[in-house]
mmCIF file of C-alpha atoms in Angstrom:
data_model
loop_
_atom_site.group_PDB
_atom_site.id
_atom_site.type_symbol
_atom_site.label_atom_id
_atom_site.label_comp_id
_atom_site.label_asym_id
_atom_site.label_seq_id
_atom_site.Cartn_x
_atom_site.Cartn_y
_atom_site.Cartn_z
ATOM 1 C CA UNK A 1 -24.005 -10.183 8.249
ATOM 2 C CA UNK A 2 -22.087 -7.463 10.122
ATOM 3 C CA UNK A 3 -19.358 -10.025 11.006
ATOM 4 C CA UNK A 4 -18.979 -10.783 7.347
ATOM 5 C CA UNK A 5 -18.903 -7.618 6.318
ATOM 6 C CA UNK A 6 -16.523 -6.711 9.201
ATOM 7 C CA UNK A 7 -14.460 -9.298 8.407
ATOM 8 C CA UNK A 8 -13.814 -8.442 4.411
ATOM 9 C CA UNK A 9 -13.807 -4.879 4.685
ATOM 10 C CA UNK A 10 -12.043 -4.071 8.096
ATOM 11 C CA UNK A 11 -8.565 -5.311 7.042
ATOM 12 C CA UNK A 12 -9.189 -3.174 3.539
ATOM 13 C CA UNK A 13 -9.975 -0.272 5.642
ATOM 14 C CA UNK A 14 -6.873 -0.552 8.799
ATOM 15 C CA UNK A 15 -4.480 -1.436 5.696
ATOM 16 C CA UNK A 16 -5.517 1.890 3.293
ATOM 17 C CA UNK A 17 -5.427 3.823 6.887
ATOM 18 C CA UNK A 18 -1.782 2.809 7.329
ATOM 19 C CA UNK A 19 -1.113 3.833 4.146
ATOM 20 C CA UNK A 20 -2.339 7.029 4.254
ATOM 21 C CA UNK A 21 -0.732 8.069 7.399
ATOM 22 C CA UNK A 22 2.499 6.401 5.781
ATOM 23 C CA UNK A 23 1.859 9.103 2.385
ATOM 24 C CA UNK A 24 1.622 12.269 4.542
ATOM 25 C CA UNK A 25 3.653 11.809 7.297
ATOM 26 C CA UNK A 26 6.559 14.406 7.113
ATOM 27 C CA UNK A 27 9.534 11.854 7.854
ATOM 28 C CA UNK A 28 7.554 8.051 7.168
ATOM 29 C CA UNK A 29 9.722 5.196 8.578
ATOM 30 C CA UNK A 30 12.397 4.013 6.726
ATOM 31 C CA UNK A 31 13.905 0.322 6.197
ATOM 32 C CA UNK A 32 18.050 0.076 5.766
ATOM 33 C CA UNK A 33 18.316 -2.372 2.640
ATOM 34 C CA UNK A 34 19.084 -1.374 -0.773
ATOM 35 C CA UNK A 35 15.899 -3.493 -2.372
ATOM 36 C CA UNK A 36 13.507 -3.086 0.411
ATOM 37 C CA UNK A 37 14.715 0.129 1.045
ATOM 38 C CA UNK A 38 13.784 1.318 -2.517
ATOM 39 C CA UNK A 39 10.955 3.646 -2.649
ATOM 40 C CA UNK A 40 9.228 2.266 -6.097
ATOM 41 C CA UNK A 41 9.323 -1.462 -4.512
ATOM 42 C CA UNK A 42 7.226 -0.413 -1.333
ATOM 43 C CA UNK A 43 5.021 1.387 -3.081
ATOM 44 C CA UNK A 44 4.819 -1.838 -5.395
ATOM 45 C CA UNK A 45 4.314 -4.032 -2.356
ATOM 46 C CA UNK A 46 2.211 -1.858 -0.796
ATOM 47 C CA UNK A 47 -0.840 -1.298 -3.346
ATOM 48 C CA UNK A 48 -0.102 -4.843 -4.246
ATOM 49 C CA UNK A 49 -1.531 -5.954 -0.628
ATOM 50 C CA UNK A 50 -3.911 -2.804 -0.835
ATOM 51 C CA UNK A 51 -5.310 -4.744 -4.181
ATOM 52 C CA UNK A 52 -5.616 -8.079 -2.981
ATOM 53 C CA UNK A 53 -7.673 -6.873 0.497
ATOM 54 C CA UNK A 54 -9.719 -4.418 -2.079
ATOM 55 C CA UNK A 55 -10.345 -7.619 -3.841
ATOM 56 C CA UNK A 56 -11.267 -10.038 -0.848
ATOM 57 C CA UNK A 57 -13.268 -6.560 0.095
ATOM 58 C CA UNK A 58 -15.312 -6.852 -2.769
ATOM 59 C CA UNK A 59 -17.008 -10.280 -2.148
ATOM 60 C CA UNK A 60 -16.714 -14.037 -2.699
ATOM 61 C CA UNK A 61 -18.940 -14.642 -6.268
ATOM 62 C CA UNK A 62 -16.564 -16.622 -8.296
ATOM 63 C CA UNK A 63 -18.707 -15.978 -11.040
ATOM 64 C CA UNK A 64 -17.695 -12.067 -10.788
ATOM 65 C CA UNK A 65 -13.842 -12.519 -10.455
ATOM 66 C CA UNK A 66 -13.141 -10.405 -13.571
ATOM 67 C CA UNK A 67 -15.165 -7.360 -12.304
ATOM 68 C CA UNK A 68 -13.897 -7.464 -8.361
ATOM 69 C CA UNK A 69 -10.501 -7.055 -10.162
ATOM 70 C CA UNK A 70 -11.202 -4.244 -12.268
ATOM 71 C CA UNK A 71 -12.618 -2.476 -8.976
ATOM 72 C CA UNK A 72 -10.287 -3.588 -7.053
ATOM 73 C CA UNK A 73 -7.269 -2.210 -9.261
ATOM 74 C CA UNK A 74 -9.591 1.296 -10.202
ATOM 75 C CA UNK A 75 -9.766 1.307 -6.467
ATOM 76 C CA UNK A 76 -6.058 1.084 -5.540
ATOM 77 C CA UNK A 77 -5.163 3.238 -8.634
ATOM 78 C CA UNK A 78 -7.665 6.367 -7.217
ATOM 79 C CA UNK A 79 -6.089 5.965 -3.772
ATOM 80 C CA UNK A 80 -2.595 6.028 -4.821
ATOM 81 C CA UNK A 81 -3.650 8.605 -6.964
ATOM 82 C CA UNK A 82 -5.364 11.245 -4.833
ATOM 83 C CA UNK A 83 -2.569 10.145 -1.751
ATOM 84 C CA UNK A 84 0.259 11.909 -4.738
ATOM 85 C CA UNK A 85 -1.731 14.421 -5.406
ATOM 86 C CA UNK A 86 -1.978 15.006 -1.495
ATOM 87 C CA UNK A 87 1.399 14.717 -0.835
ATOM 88 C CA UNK A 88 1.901 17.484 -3.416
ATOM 89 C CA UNK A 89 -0.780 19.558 -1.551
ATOM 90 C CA UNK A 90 -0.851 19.249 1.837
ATOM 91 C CA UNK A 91 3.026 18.044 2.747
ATOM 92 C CA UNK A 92 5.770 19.876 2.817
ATOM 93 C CA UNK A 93 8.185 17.425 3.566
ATOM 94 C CA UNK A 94 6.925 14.876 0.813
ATOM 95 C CA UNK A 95 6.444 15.598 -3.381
ATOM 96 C CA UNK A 96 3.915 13.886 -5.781
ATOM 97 C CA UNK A 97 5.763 11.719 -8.339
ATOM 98 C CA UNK A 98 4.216 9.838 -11.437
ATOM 99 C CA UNK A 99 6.489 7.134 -10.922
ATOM 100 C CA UNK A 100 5.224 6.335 -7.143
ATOM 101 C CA UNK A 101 2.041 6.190 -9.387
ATOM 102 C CA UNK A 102 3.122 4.204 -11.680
ATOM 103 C CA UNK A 103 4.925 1.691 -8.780
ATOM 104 C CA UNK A 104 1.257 1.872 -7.351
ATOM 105 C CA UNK A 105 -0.312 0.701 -10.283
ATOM 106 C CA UNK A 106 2.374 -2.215 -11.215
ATOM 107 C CA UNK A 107 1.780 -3.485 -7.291
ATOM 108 C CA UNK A 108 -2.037 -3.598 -8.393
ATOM 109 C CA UNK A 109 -1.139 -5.329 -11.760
ATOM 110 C CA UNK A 110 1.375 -7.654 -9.675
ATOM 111 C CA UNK A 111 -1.480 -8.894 -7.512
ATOM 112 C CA UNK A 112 -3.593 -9.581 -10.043
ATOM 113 C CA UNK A 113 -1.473 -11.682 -12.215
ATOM 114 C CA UNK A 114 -0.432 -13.406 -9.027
ATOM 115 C CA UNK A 115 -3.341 -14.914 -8.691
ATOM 116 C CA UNK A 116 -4.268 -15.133 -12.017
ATOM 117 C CA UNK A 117 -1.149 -17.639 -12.055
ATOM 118 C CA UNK A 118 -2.665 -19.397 -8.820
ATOM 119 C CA UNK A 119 -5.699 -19.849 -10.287
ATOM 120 C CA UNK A 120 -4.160 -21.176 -13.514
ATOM 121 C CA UNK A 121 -1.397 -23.406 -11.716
ATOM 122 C CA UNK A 122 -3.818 -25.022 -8.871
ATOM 123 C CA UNK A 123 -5.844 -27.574 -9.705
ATOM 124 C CA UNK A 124 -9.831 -28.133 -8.245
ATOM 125 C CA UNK A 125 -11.945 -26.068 -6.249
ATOM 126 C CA UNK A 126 -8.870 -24.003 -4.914
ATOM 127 C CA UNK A 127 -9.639 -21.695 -8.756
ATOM 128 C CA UNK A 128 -12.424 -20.349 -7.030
ATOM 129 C CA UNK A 129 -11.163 -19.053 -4.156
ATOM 130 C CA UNK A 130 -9.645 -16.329 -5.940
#
């Protein structure tokens, strides 16, 4: 039981730790590539990985997909939330934008239709998996 739980929620919990040291660090890393670079695509990417590992956090009952999305996403959206407001707060270096928000939440929505598609697209047992 603790390796189970260990092993859904302990990536979940490492990945939203990077991410909060990446929100309020004064001078984050920074990547030299005009797309990657981008601030509103990493914040995409990143709350669209924070999503899916909130997801696989929330259990394996096919029969509950619908709802481990909706907390998944309410989950990512309230971290990338409070992590702006943060930022605003307790940074000096960094401001709290809407759009890094809004880049959270289309990352959350991304990951979710991903696998939405998946599920639609793959044939068999693999639709449960999701």
């Amino acid at each position: 039981m603790v390796k189970r739980f260990l092993s859904r929620w302990l990536p979940f919990i490492v990945y939203c730790t990077l991410i909060v040291w990446l929100s309020l660090t004064p001078a984050p890393p920074t990547i030299d590539d005009a797309f990657f670079g981008w601030d509103k695509f990493q914040h995409a990417a990143a709350y669209g990985v924070l999503a899916l590992l909130a997801f696989r956090a929330f259990g394996d009952d096919p029969d509950a997909v619908k709802w481990r999305w909706l907390k998944a996403v309410v989950v990512t959206a309230c971290i990338g939330g409070l992590l702006e407001i943060a930022q605003g707060l307790f940074t000096k270096t960094r401001t709290a934008e809407f759009d890094d928000l809004l880049a959270d939440l289309v990352g959350a929505g991304g990951a979710y239709l991903a696998t939405l598609m998946y599920r639609f697209i793959m044939p068999g047992e693999k639709k449960n998996r999701s």
